[in-house]
Each structure stands twice: as structure tokens, then as C-alpha cells.
Coordinates of C-alpha atoms in Angstrom, one line a residue:
X1 CA 9.4 -25.2 -26.2
X2 CA 9.4 -21.4 -25.7
X3 CA 5.8 -20.3 -25.9
X4 CA 6.2 -17.5 -28.5
X5 CA 8.4 -19.7 -30.6
X6 CA 5.7 -22.3 -30.6
X7 CA 3.2 -19.7 -31.8
X8 CA 5.6 -18.5 -34.5
X9 CA 6.1 -22.1 -35.8
X10 CA 2.3 -22.6 -35.9
X11 CA 1.9 -19.5 -38.0
X12 CA 4.7 -20.3 -40.5
X13 CA 3.8 -23.5 -42.2
X14 CA 5.9 -22.5 -45.2
X15 CA 9.1 -23.0 -43.1
X16 CA 9.1 -26.7 -44.0
X17 CA 8.7 -30.0 -42.4
X18 CA 8.6 -30.8 -38.7
X19 CA 12.3 -31.6 -38.5
X20 CA 13.2 -28.3 -40.0
X21 CA 10.9 -26.5 -37.6
X22 CA 12.5 -28.3 -34.6
X23 CA 15.9 -27.2 -35.8
X24 CA 14.8 -23.6 -36.1
X25 CA 13.3 -23.7 -32.6
X26 CA 16.4 -25.3 -31.0
X27 CA 18.6 -22.7 -32.7
X28 CA 16.4 -19.9 -31.5
X29 CA 16.4 -21.2 -28.0
X30 CA 20.2 -21.5 -27.9
X31 CA 20.5 -17.9 -29.2
X32 CA 18.1 -16.7 -26.5
X33 CA 20.1 -18.3 -23.7
X34 CA 23.3 -16.9 -25.0
X35 CA 21.8 -13.4 -25.5
X36 CA 20.4 -13.4 -21.9
X37 CA 23.8 -14.4 -20.5
X38 CA 25.7 -11.8 -22.5
X39 CA 23.1 -9.1 -21.6
X40 CA 23.5 -9.8 -17.9
X41 CA 27.3 -9.5 -18.1
X42 CA 27.0 -6.2 -20.1
X43 CA 24.5 -4.9 -17.5
X44 CA 26.7 -5.8 -14.6
X45 CA 29.8 -4.2 -16.2
X46 CA 27.9 -1.1 -17.2
X47 CA 26.4 -0.5 -13.7
X48 CA 29.8 -1.0 -12.1
X49 CA 31.5 1.3 -14.5
X50 CA 29.0 4.1 -13.9
X51 CA 29.1 3.7 -10.1
X52 CA 25.4 2.8 -9.9
X53 CA 26.2 -0.3 -7.7
X54 CA 29.1 -1.5 -5.7
X55 CA 31.1 -4.7 -6.4
X56 CA 29.8 -6.3 -3.2
X57 CA 26.2 -5.6 -4.1
X58 CA 26.7 -7.0 -7.6
X59 CA 28.3 -10.1 -6.2
X60 CA 25.4 -10.7 -4.0
X61 CA 22.9 -10.2 -6.8
X62 CA 24.9 -12.5 -9.2
X63 CA 24.9 -15.2 -6.5
X64 CA 21.1 -15.0 -6.2
X65 CA 20.8 -15.0 -10.0
X66 CA 22.6 -18.4 -10.1
X67 CA 20.3 -19.9 -7.4
X68 CA 16.9 -18.5 -8.5
X69 CA 17.1 -18.3 -12.2
X70 CA 15.7 -14.8 -12.3
X71 CA 17.3 -12.2 -14.5
X72 CA 19.9 -9.7 -13.0
X73 CA 17.8 -6.6 -13.5
X74 CA 14.8 -8.2 -11.6
X75 CA 17.0 -9.2 -8.7
X76 CA 18.6 -5.8 -8.4
X77 CA 15.3 -4.1 -8.1
X78 CA 13.7 -6.7 -5.9
X79 CA 16.6 -6.4 -3.4
X80 CA 16.3 -2.6 -3.5
X81 CA 19.9 -2.3 -4.8
X82 CA 18.8 -0.2 -7.8
X83 CA 15.4 1.4 -8.3
X84 CA 13.4 0.7 -11.5
X85 CA 13.7 4.3 -12.6
X86 CA 17.4 4.3 -12.0
X87 CA 17.6 1.3 -14.4
X88 CA 15.6 3.1 -17.0
X89 CA 18.0 6.1 -16.7
X90 CA 21.0 3.8 -17.1
X91 CA 19.6 2.0 -20.1
X92 CA 18.7 5.3 -21.8
X93 CA 22.3 6.6 -21.3
X94 CA 23.9 3.3 -22.3
X95 CA 21.8 2.6 -25.4
X96 CA 20.4 6.0 -26.5
X97 CA 16.9 4.5 -26.6
X98 CA 13.9 6.6 -25.5
X99 CA 11.6 5.8 -22.6
X100 CA 8.0 4.9 -23.4
X101 CA 5.9 8.1 -23.7
X102 CA 2.7 8.4 -21.7
X103 CA 0.6 8.5 -24.9
X104 CA 2.4 5.4 -26.4
X105 CA 0.9 2.9 -24.0
X106 CA -2.0 1.0 -25.7
X107 CA -5.4 1.6 -24.1
X108 CA -7.8 -0.5 -26.2
X109 CA -7.2 -4.0 -27.7
X110 CA -3.6 -5.4 -27.6
X111 CA -1.5 -4.8 -30.7
X112 CA -0.8 -8.6 -30.9
X113 CA -3.8 -10.7 -30.0
X114 CA -3.7 -13.0 -26.9
X115 CA -4.2 -16.0 -29.2
X116 CA -0.9 -15.2 -31.0
X117 CA 1.4 -14.6 -28.1
X118 CA 1.9 -16.2 -24.7
X119 CA 1.3 -13.9 -21.7
X120 CA 4.0 -15.8 -19.8
X121 CA 6.5 -15.0 -22.5
X122 CA 5.7 -11.3 -22.3
X123 CA 6.1 -11.4 -18.5
X124 CA 9.2 -13.5 -18.4
X125 CA 11.0 -11.4 -21.0
X126 CA 9.5 -8.0 -20.0
X127 CA 8.3 -7.0 -23.4
X128 CA 5.1 -5.5 -24.7
X129 CA 4.0 -4.6 -28.3
X130 CA 2.9 -1.0 -28.2
X131 CA 1.8 0.0 -31.7
X132 CA 2.2 -0.7 -35.4
X133 CA 3.8 2.4 -37.1
X134 CA 4.1 1.8 -40.9
X135 CA 6.5 -1.1 -41.4
X136 CA 7.7 -0.9 -37.7
X137 CA 6.5 -2.5 -34.5
X138 CA 7.0 -0.3 -31.4
X139 CA 7.9 -2.5 -28.5
X140 CA 8.4 -1.6 -24.8
X141 CA 11.3 -3.5 -23.2
X142 CA 12.5 -3.7 -19.6
X143 CA 16.0 -4.7 -20.6
X144 CA 17.1 -3.3 -24.0
X145 CA 20.4 -5.3 -23.8
X146 CA 18.4 -8.5 -24.3
X147 CA 17.1 -8.3 -27.8
X148 CA 15.8 -11.8 -28.5
X149 CA 12.2 -11.3 -27.2
X150 CA 11.6 -8.0 -29.0
X151 CA 13.0 -9.4 -32.2
X152 CA 10.7 -12.4 -31.8
X153 CA 7.7 -10.1 -31.6
X154 CA 8.9 -8.4 -34.7
X155 CA 9.1 -11.7 -36.6
X156 CA 5.7 -12.7 -35.4
X157 CA 4.2 -9.4 -36.7
X158 CA 6.4 -9.4 -39.9
X159 CA 7.7 -5.9 -39.0
X160 CA 11.0 -4.4 -38.0
X161 CA 11.3 -3.5 -34.3
X162 CA 11.6 -0.1 -32.7
X163 CA 12.3 -0.4 -29.0
X164 CA 11.3 1.9 -26.1
X165 CA 12.5 1.5 -22.5
X166 CA 10.1 1.2 -19.6
X167 CA 10.1 0.1 -15.9
X168 CA 9.1 -3.5 -15.0
X169 CA 6.1 -2.2 -13.1
X170 CA 4.7 -0.2 -16.1
X171 CA 5.1 -3.2 -18.4
X172 CA 3.5 -5.7 -16.1
X173 CA 0.6 -3.3 -15.4
X174 CA 0.0 -2.9 -19.1
X175 CA 0.2 -6.6 -19.7
X176 CA -2.4 -7.1 -16.9
X177 CA -4.6 -4.5 -18.4
X178 CA -4.4 -5.8 -22.0
X179 CA -4.1 -9.6 -21.5
X180 CA -5.2 -10.3 -18.0
X181 CA -3.1 -11.0 -14.9
X182 CA -2.6 -14.7 -15.7
X183 CA -2.0 -15.2 -12.0
X184 CA -3.5 -18.7 -12.0
X185 CA -0.8 -20.0 -14.4
X186 CA -0.1 -23.7 -13.8
X187 CA 3.6 -22.8 -13.5
X188 CA 2.9 -21.3 -10.1
X189 CA 1.0 -24.3 -8.7
X190 CA 3.0 -26.0 -5.9
X191 CA 1.5 -29.2 -4.6
X192 CA 1.7 -29.3 -0.8
X193 CA 0.8 -31.6 2.0
X194 CA -0.6 -29.6 4.9
X195 CA 0.3 -32.2 7.4
X196 CA 3.9 -32.7 6.3
X197 CA 6.1 -30.2 8.1
X198 CA 9.3 -31.2 6.3
X199 CA 7.6 -30.8 3.0
X200 CA 6.5 -27.3 4.0
X201 CA 10.0 -26.4 4.9
X202 CA 11.2 -27.6 1.5
X203 CA 8.3 -26.0 -0.3
X204 CA 8.9 -22.4 1.0
X205 CA 12.3 -22.4 -0.7
X206 CA 11.0 -23.5 -4.1
X207 CA 11.3 -20.9 -6.8
X208 CA 7.7 -21.0 -8.0
X209 CA 6.4 -20.3 -4.5
X210 CA 8.9 -17.5 -4.0
X211 CA 7.9 -16.0 -7.3
X212 CA 4.2 -16.3 -6.6
X213 CA 4.5 -14.4 -3.2
X214 CA 6.8 -11.7 -4.8
X215 CA 4.4 -11.2 -7.7
X216 CA 1.4 -11.1 -5.3
X217 CA 3.0 -8.3 -3.3
X218 CA 4.3 -6.4 -6.3
X219 CA 0.8 -6.5 -8.0
X220 CA -0.8 -5.2 -4.8
X221 CA 1.7 -2.3 -4.6
X222 CA 1.1 -1.5 -8.3
X223 CA -2.6 -1.5 -7.7
X224 CA -2.2 1.0 -4.8
X225 CA -3.7 -1.6 -2.4
X226 CA -3.5 -1.0 1.4
X227 CA -4.1 -4.7 2.2
X228 CA -3.8 -8.1 0.7
X229 CA -6.4 -10.7 1.8
X230 CA -5.8 -14.4 1.2
X231 CA -8.9 -16.4 2.0
X232 CA -8.9 -20.2 1.6
X233 CA -12.1 -21.8 0.2
X234 CA -12.9 -25.4 -0.6
X235 CA -12.0 -25.2 -4.3
X236 CA -9.7 -22.1 -4.5
X237 CA -7.6 -19.6 -2.7
X238 CA -9.4 -16.3 -2.9
X239 CA -7.3 -13.1 -3.3
X240 CA -8.7 -9.7 -2.6
X241 CA -7.0 -6.3 -2.5
X242 CA -8.3 -3.4 -0.5
X243 CA -8.0 -0.4 -2.8
X244 CA -9.1 3.0 -1.7
X245 CA -10.9 1.4 1.3
X246 CA -12.9 -1.1 -0.9
X247 CA -12.2 -4.8 -1.3
X248 CA -11.6 -5.7 -4.9
X249 CA -11.7 -9.4 -6.0
X250 CA -8.6 -10.6 -7.9
X251 CA -8.1 -13.8 -9.9
X252 CA -8.2 -16.8 -7.5
X253 CA -5.3 -19.2 -7.0
X254 CA -5.6 -23.0 -7.1
X255 CA -6.2 -24.6 -3.7
X256 CA -3.0 -26.5 -4.0
X257 CA -1.1 -23.2 -3.4
X258 CA -2.6 -22.6 0.0
X259 CA 0.1 -24.4 2.1
X260 CA 3.1 -23.1 0.1
X261 CA 2.0 -19.5 0.0
X262 CA 1.0 -19.3 3.7
X263 CA 4.2 -21.1 4.8
X264 CA 6.4 -18.8 2.6
X265 CA 4.8 -15.7 4.1
X266 CA 5.3 -17.1 7.6
X267 CA 8.9 -17.7 7.0
X268 CA 9.4 -14.1 5.6
X269 CA 7.6 -12.8 8.7
X270 CA 9.6 -15.0 11.1
X271 CA 6.5 -16.9 12.3
X272 CA 6.1 -20.5 13.3
X273 CA 5.2 -22.6 10.2
X274 CA 4.2 -25.6 12.3
X275 CA 1.5 -23.6 14.2
X276 CA -1.8 -23.7 12.4
X277 CA -4.3 -23.6 15.2
X278 CA -3.6 -20.2 16.7
X279 CA -3.5 -16.7 15.2
X280 CA -0.1 -15.2 14.6
X281 CA 1.1 -11.7 13.9
X282 CA 4.4 -10.5 12.4
X283 CA 5.9 -8.1 10.0
X284 CA 8.3 -8.3 7.1
X285 CA 10.2 -5.9 4.7
X286 CA 10.6 -6.5 1.0
X287 CA 11.9 -4.4 -1.9
X288 CA 9.3 -3.8 -4.6
X289 CA 10.3 -1.9 -7.7
X290 CA 13.5 -0.8 -5.9
X291 CA 11.6 0.7 -2.9
X292 CA 11.5 -0.7 0.6
X293 CA 8.0 -1.9 1.6
X294 CA 7.0 -2.9 5.1
X295 CA 4.1 -5.4 5.5
X296 CA 2.2 -6.2 8.7
X297 CA 1.1 -9.8 8.6
X298 CA -1.9 -11.3 10.5
X299 CA -2.6 -15.0 10.1
X300 CA -5.7 -16.8 11.6
X301 CA -7.2 -20.3 11.3
X302 CA -10.4 -20.9 9.4
X303 CA -12.5 -23.9 8.3
X304 CA -10.6 -24.4 5.0
X305 CA -7.1 -23.4 6.2
X306 CA -5.2 -20.3 7.3
X307 CA -6.3 -16.9 6.2
X308 CA -3.7 -14.1 5.7
X309 CA -4.1 -10.4 5.8
X310 CA -1.0 -8.3 4.9
X311 CA -1.2 -4.5 5.6
X312 CA 1.0 -2.7 3.1
X313 CA 3.0 0.1 4.7
X314 CA 4.6 2.0 1.8
X315 CA 6.7 4.8 3.2
X316 CA 7.5 6.1 -0.3
X317 CA 3.8 6.9 -0.9
X318 CA 3.1 8.4 2.5
X319 CA 2.8 12.2 2.7
X320 CA 3.3 13.4 6.3
X321 CA 1.7 16.8 6.0
X322 CA -1.8 17.9 6.8
X323 CA -2.5 19.3 3.3
X324 CA -1.7 16.0 1.6
X325 CA -4.0 14.2 4.0
X326 CA -6.9 16.4 3.2
X327 CA -6.9 19.0 5.9
X328 CA -8.3 22.3 4.7
X329 CA -5.8 25.2 5.1
X330 CA -7.7 26.7 8.1
X331 CA -7.9 23.3 9.8
X332 CA -4.2 22.6 9.2
X333 CA -3.4 26.0 10.7
X334 CA -5.5 25.3 13.8
X335 CA -3.7 21.9 14.2
X336 CA -0.3 23.5 14.0
X337 CA -1.4 26.1 16.6
X338 CA -2.4 23.4 19.0
X339 CA 0.8 21.4 18.4
X340 CA 2.9 24.5 19.2
X341 CA 1.5 24.6 22.8
X342 CA 4.2 23.4 25.2
X343 CA 1.9 21.1 27.1
X344 CA -1.5 19.5 26.9
X345 CA -3.3 16.6 25.2
X346 CA -4.4 16.3 21.6
X347 CA -6.5 13.3 20.6
X348 CA -7.3 11.8 17.2
X349 CA -10.5 9.7 17.1
X350 CA -12.2 7.4 14.6
X351 CA -12.9 3.8 13.8
X352 CA -10.2 1.3 12.8
X353 CA -8.8 2.2 9.4
X354 CA -9.7 5.8 9.4
X355 CA -6.1 7.1 9.2
X356 CA -5.6 8.1 12.9
X357 CA -2.1 6.9 13.1
X358 CA -1.1 8.6 9.9
X359 CA -2.5 11.9 11.2
X360 CA -0.5 11.4 14.4
X361 CA 2.7 10.8 12.3
X362 CA 2.0 14.0 10.4
X363 CA 1.6 15.9 13.7
X364 CA 4.9 14.5 14.9
X365 CA 6.6 15.4 11.6
X366 CA 5.3 19.0 12.0
X367 CA 7.0 19.4 15.4
X368 CA 10.1 17.2 14.8
X369 CA 12.5 20.1 14.4
X370 CA 15.4 18.5 16.3
X371 CA 15.0 20.8 19.3
X372 CA 12.4 18.7 21.0
X373 CA 12.7 15.2 22.5
X374 CA 9.9 13.1 21.1
X375 CA 9.1 9.6 22.3
X376 CA 6.4 7.2 21.1
X377 CA 4.9 3.9 22.3
X378 CA 3.0 2.1 19.6
X379 CA 1.3 -1.3 18.9
X380 CA 2.6 -1.9 16.3
X381 CA 5.2 0.6 15.0
X382 CA 3.9 1.2 11.5
X383 CA 6.5 3.6 10.1
X384 CA 10.0 4.4 11.3
X385 CA 10.4 8.2 11.9
X386 CA 13.9 9.6 11.9
X387 CA 14.8 11.7 14.9
X388 CA 12.1 10.2 17.1
X389 CA 12.5 7.4 19.7
X390 CA 9.9 4.8 19.0
X391 CA 9.0 1.9 21.3
X392 CA 7.0 -1.3 20.5
X393 CA 4.7 -2.5 23.3
X394 CA 5.3 -6.1 24.5
X395 CA 2.5 -7.2 27.0
X396 CA 4.2 -10.6 27.4
X397 CA 7.0 -8.9 29.5
X398 CA 4.7 -6.3 31.1
X399 CA 5.6 -3.5 28.7
X400 CA 2.1 -2.0 27.9
X401 CA 1.1 1.6 27.1
X402 CA 0.9 2.6 30.8
X403 CA 4.3 1.1 31.7
X404 CA 6.0 2.7 28.7
X405 CA 4.5 6.1 29.4
X406 CA 5.5 5.8 33.1
X407 CA 9.1 5.2 32.0
X408 CA 9.0 7.9 29.4
X409 CA 8.4 10.6 32.2
X410 CA 12.0 9.8 33.4
X411 CA 13.5 10.2 29.9
X412 CA 13.1 14.1 29.9
X413 CA 10.7 14.2 26.9
X414 CA 9.1 17.3 25.4
X415 CA 6.4 15.4 23.5
X416 CA 5.1 11.8 23.9
X417 CA 2.8 9.9 21.6
X418 CA 0.9 6.8 22.8
X419 CA -0.7 4.6 20.2
X420 CA -4.1 4.4 22.0
X421 CA -5.6 5.3 25.3
X422 CA -7.4 2.0 26.2
X423 CA -7.9 2.1 30.0
X424 CA -8.0 4.4 33.0
X425 CA -4.4 3.8 34.0
X426 CA -3.1 5.0 30.6
X427 CA -5.4 8.0 30.7
X428 CA -4.3 9.0 34.2
X429 CA -0.6 8.8 33.3
X430 CA -1.3 10.8 30.1
X431 CA -3.0 13.5 32.1
X432 CA -0.2 13.5 34.7
X433 CA 2.3 14.0 31.8
X434 CA 0.3 17.0 30.5
X435 CA 0.0 18.5 34.0
X436 CA 3.8 18.3 34.4
X437 CA 4.6 20.3 31.3
X438 CA 4.6 17.7 28.5
X439 CA 2.8 17.5 25.2
X440 CA 0.9 14.3 24.6
X441 CA -0.7 12.9 21.4
X442 CA -2.9 9.8 21.3
X443 CA -5.9 8.1 19.7
X444 CA -9.2 7.0 21.0
X445 CA -11.9 4.8 19.4
X446 CA -14.9 7.1 19.3
X447 CA -17.2 8.2 16.4
X448 CA -17.1 12.0 17.0
X449 CA -14.8 14.5 18.6
X450 CA -17.2 15.3 21.4
X451 CA -17.6 11.6 22.0
X452 CA -13.9 11.4 23.1
X453 CA -14.7 13.6 26.1
X454 CA -17.6 11.4 27.3
X455 CA -15.5 8.3 26.6
X456 CA -12.8 9.5 29.0
X457 CA -15.4 10.6 31.6
X458 CA -16.8 7.1 31.3
X459 CA -13.3 5.7 32.1
X460 CA -13.6 7.6 35.4
X461 CA -11.2 10.4 34.5
X462 CA -11.9 13.4 36.8
X463 CA -13.6 16.2 34.9
X464 CA -11.5 18.9 36.4
X465 CA -8.3 17.1 35.2
X466 CA -9.6 16.6 31.7
X467 CA -10.8 20.2 31.4
X468 CA -7.4 21.5 32.4
X469 CA -5.3 19.3 30.1
X470 CA -7.2 18.6 26.9
X471 CA -6.3 21.0 24.1
X472 CA -8.2 19.6 21.1
X473 CA -9.9 16.5 19.6
X474 CA -9.8 15.6 16.0
X475 CA -12.3 13.0 14.6
X476 CA -11.8 11.8 11.0
X477 CA -13.0 9.3 8.4
X478 CA -11.4 8.4 5.0
X479 CA -13.4 8.8 1.8
X480 CA -12.4 8.0 -1.7
X481 CA -10.9 10.8 -3.7
X482 CA -12.3 11.6 -7.1
X483 CA -10.1 10.9 -10.1
X484 CA -9.0 14.3 -11.4
X485 CA -8.8 13.0 -15.0
X486 CA -12.5 11.9 -15.4
X487 CA -14.6 13.8 -12.9
X488 CA -17.7 15.4 -14.3
X489 CA -20.4 17.6 -12.8
X490 CA -23.2 15.9 -11.0
X491 CA -26.6 16.9 -9.7
X492 CA -27.5 15.0 -6.5
X493 CA -31.1 14.1 -5.8
X494 CA -33.5 15.9 -3.4
X495 CA -32.9 13.4 -0.6
X496 CA -29.1 13.9 -0.8
X497 CA -29.4 17.6 -0.8
X498 CA -31.7 17.5 2.2
X499 CA -29.2 15.3 4.1
X500 CA -26.4 17.6 3.2
X501 CA -28.5 20.7 4.0
X502 CA -27.4 22.5 0.9
X503 CA -29.2 24.6 -1.6
X504 CA -30.1 23.7 -5.2
X505 CA -27.4 26.0 -6.7
X506 CA -24.5 24.0 -5.4
X507 CA -22.4 22.1 -8.0
X508 CA -21.1 18.6 -7.2
X509 CA -19.1 16.0 -9.0
X510 CA -18.8 12.3 -9.8
X511 CA -16.2 10.0 -11.4
X512 CA -17.0 8.8 -15.0
X513 CA -14.2 6.2 -14.9
X514 CA -11.0 6.1 -17.0
X515 CA -7.8 4.2 -17.5
X516 CA -6.0 6.3 -14.9
X517 CA -8.3 5.1 -12.1
X518 CA -9.0 1.6 -13.3
X519 CA -12.5 2.8 -14.4
X520 CA -13.7 3.2 -10.8
X521 CA -13.9 7.0 -10.8
X522 CA -11.7 7.2 -7.7
X523 CA -8.0 7.4 -7.1
X524 CA -6.7 7.6 -3.6
X525 CA -8.4 8.6 -0.4
X526 CA -8.8 11.9 1.5
X527 CA -9.7 12.6 5.2
X528 CA -12.9 14.2 6.3
X529 CA -12.1 16.0 9.6
X530 CA -14.0 17.2 12.6
X531 CA -12.0 19.6 14.9
X532 CA -13.0 20.4 18.5
X533 CA -11.0 23.0 20.3
X534 CA -11.3 22.9 24.1
X535 CA -11.7 26.6 25.2
X536 CA -13.2 27.9 28.3
X537 CA -16.8 27.2 27.1
X538 CA -16.1 23.6 26.2
X539 CA -14.0 23.2 29.5
X540 CA -17.1 24.2 31.4
X541 CA -19.2 21.7 29.6
X542 CA -16.7 19.0 30.6
X543 CA -16.9 20.1 34.3
X544 CA -20.7 19.9 34.0
X545 CA -20.3 16.3 32.6
X546 CA -22.3 17.2 29.5
X547 CA -22.9 14.4 27.0
X548 CA -21.5 14.3 23.5
X549 CA -24.6 15.6 21.8
X550 CA -24.9 18.6 24.2
X551 CA -21.2 19.4 23.7
X552 CA -21.6 19.3 19.9
X553 CA -24.7 21.4 20.1
X554 CA -23.4 24.1 22.5
X555 CA -19.9 24.4 21.1
X556 CA -19.8 27.4 18.8
X557 CA -18.7 27.4 15.2
X558 CA -15.3 28.8 16.4
X559 CA -14.7 25.7 18.6
X560 CA -16.2 23.0 16.4
X561 CA -15.8 22.3 12.7
X562 CA -18.1 19.3 11.9
X563 CA -17.2 16.4 9.6
X564 CA -20.4 17.2 7.6
X565 CA -19.2 20.7 7.0
X566 CA -15.8 19.6 5.9
X567 CA -17.3 16.9 3.7
X568 CA -19.7 19.3 2.0
X569 CA -16.8 21.7 1.2
X570 CA -14.7 18.9 -0.3
X571 CA -17.7 17.6 -2.3
X572 CA -18.3 21.1 -3.8
X573 CA -14.6 21.4 -4.5
X574 CA -14.7 18.2 -6.6
X575 CA -12.4 16.2 -4.2
X576 CA -15.0 13.5 -3.4
X577 CA -18.7 12.7 -4.1
X578 CA -21.9 13.3 -2.2
X579 CA -22.3 9.6 -1.7
X580 CA -18.9 9.2 -0.1
X581 CA -19.6 12.1 2.3
X582 CA -23.0 10.7 3.3
X583 CA -21.5 7.2 3.7
X584 CA -19.3 8.3 6.6
X585 CA -21.2 11.2 8.1
X586 CA -25.0 10.6 7.8
X587 CA -26.5 9.2 11.0
X588 CA -30.1 9.3 10.0

């Protein structure tokens, strides 16, 4: 029985005896099935007539529709054939209905209580009651050509229905906020035998498992997560998203789903589903809300099963310019000046997850004018950059950073980017490239800009070679960006002011929490940057083998902009908080 119909029958005892109620339910179900089929046909014909999709793409989607049981609009956006916004634009033109206005989304209690309506029904039919307006119920719909679900909500509320169009992502996010995610629904449970390989192969093609993985990824993208963590425990499969650098617990999944989910992810990433004892790495590409999303997959064994971490690489949300990453205007200008030099080395340093690779990509985008030959060697390639030749290292066949760099020198490059300088051989080839008239960008795992110099000296790089080839070093950390909608003035305590070395008149900010930021006070991340320019004075310190503290102390303000200074300026500007700045810069 359809969940909402069951609720309607339960609330309408005056409809008659049980036999009559069953007749009404059966009739309503037949009407719903017919309406859905007619709506799919009208949608297909309309998209074809308006040139939104090709006949071949439509045939592919209709074939998948028959096999999976999903509705056509969902398949079109999942495959990336049509974006969600393009569908909304089409529905608006075809029906004359208006999109949901920003102020029309409910923020408090749901308009129809959770006890009266099934969350699964709202999700499956992409409908959400927005508000009661006189004798009308305002309803958000993902597909206005399918009227049954919205009309059912109107009957349940005893009101006529006024429909508004919205994207699937917006409706699902509102359902999660008002009714809960419902991700542990029994319909998603797939019983699996970990030791039965044939059963695993069958399981990964089951529709419930496919839907569960697709929903997991889509929910993470909607939540602005950078990583998805699946961690098996004895009695559950824990799910955590890393949002703005912080792990956030999500509703757990039943333990029976461990085998099916992991195996499905392995198949998507082209990994070996039979191997459970060794770590595996791979990548996959999926369409979410009509946009291509790359995911980097890492699977490792644990005591209760295999853990999965998926790094979300969303090119649509990546801004490859220094201002968007958080570089102050004067710092961005200094970066561009260094990048304009025809030869020399620029390094970006910081711990894992500090945004080093994104900064390198922004640097490459700055100089990628089409007049310079740019080659990169990476492990792994996180984003595809048009106009740039990118190479993936493969140690199994001897293609490491050093070997790739050595071959690059015979490719007539202007600029080369190496993912990381890990050893003396790579460092020596990088210096050789800079000495022979090439520009080189790379990363290094050190905590400070000055620390990169001592790290290279510790690798046994000759000081006179380093002093003559190193142009600049950038060190960075990522801090959470304050939500612009709910930030309020904040007075830090005496200890924090002392740590920041600021006077009592400085104004700072904190996040109060609102619906826009999920009541965290933060939305997105921003880089705190330390920039060290290697001029003659710093070059002399390198020749003298000065340690990192001495270089930082003796480099003048012109040569070194410290991370603490940059963080203090961003805290005063209301871009982040004092606590965030001290978290990544204070060393006691």
C-alpha cells in the first residue's frame, strides 16, 4: 500500500467499510501508475521538441528507466544529460508554474506533521508541503507533470493545491531538514554474505544498493562535504562527512549493508571486489544533480570489515583564482609577480588537507594563457585542467616523480608542476630544470615557509643551488569561513588577545548559527597564507645554512608575511574567528 494513501485512509474513517477503503486505495494506485507513465512520456517529448536532449540520449535514459524503475527526470540528472536547473527552466516554460521563492521554504516545523505523511513518499515523488495559504496548500514539486503526489497532499490537508517547481536537491535538502534524512530506511537494507563472492557480484547490481550509494554521494555533495567516511562497527555502519574540515556524524546504516555498499563502490571505482585483506585505491566519476563529480576512493581493512573514504572532487565548486581561495590582494599580486618570472622554483607547503594542490592549480590557471607549454606530474591527478598536459605517476612501472620530470625536460616545457618533492633525486632534477630556464611549481610537507628551506637542505641539496633557483615559498592552512548571514561582533578574552598580539580596540566576529550554515556559524573554508620571497638577504641566509627560526626572524616584513598576520587581518575583517586562527597558527 502506498504510504501516504495508507495515512489518508487512516484519517478518513467516514469513507466506509474496509472493502470500500481497499477499492479507493487500488483505484488511487492505478491512477498514480498511469499518471507517472504519461508524465514521463510528456517530459520526453517536450525535452526532445525543445532541443534540450538528443534522441540518442533519451533512448539511453528510457532504457535505464525500464531496468532501474527510477523516474525519467531523476535518470536524466543522474547521468548528467540535463542539469537540475535546466529541468526547472523547462518545467517553468512548459507549465507556466513559478519556481519556489527563497522565502517560501519552511524553516520551522513541517507544514504536515511527520506522523501524517511518509518521508519515503515525499522522497520518492519529490514533493514537499511548503505552507498553508488560506484555502490552499503550497507544494514544491520536482516534476509538475506528475500531479498525483501533490494532489494527495492536498486531499490529506483538505485544501486545494498550488504547485511550485524546485530542483531535486532543494526538495531533498528541505525534507532532510524538516523530517530527518531517513537514511536507515529498511527499504535500503540488503542482506549480504561477506564470504560469498557470487552473491556480492549479484548484490552490487541490486537497485536498493545502487540507490543507497547514489543517495549517499548526493547527500554529501548537497552538504558541501569534502570527504565521505564509511566506518564499519559491530552493530552498524557509521557514516561521517567532513564538512569545512570537521567530521560530522550522519545517521548510521544497518550492519547488513556493509558488504553491498563497499562492493558497489569497488565496482564503480574498478577495484577488485574479491580482495578484502589489502588496501585499494581508485577513482570514479558520477553525475550528481546534473554535474560531473570525481571521487577518489581509498579502501582499507579493519577489524569489523572494510573502511571506505571517498574524497569528493567537485570541479563545479572549485574557484581557481587566488582571491576566491582567500589570498589578500597584495599577496595575490606578489604571487602573480613570482609566477611571471621565466624560471625558478615556487613551493607551496603545509600539512595534508591544507589546500596545497588547489593553490598550485590556481597558479597554473593564472599562467595558462596558451602561449606556454605546461606539464604536470601528479599522484593522483585530482582535477583535469584544459590546455595542460597532466601525467599520473605509476611506481609499478618505474614512473615516479623523478622519472617523469627527467622525461619532461625533453618535451620543451616552459613550466612544470610536480605534485610533491619527496626525495633528493626529485629535488635535484627540479633544481636542474630551474637552472636551465624552466619554471617549476611543487609542494613540500613542512609547517612554515622558512621550514621548506631547511627541509631541502636536510635532503642534502647544495645551498648555492637552492639560493640561486628558489623564488618564493608559500605556507598555508585552511580555516572555516564565517557564515555571512549570521556573524555577530565578538570580544575575545585577554588570553586570545595576547596570543594574537592585538590591542583591545580591535573588533572580531563569531557565527551565531542559522539555516544557511546548518546552525554551525561557518560556511566554507578560506586559506591563511604565509609568503616568503627569496631575495638577496634570504639567499644569503640559505648560503649560511640558517635554520628556519633564524630565517623567519631575520627576513624583513617585505620578504615575509606571516600566517599569524594574515589570520589576524582576516579575523578583523569578519572572514573567520579568533579561535580558528589560533587553532592553526598558535605554537605556544
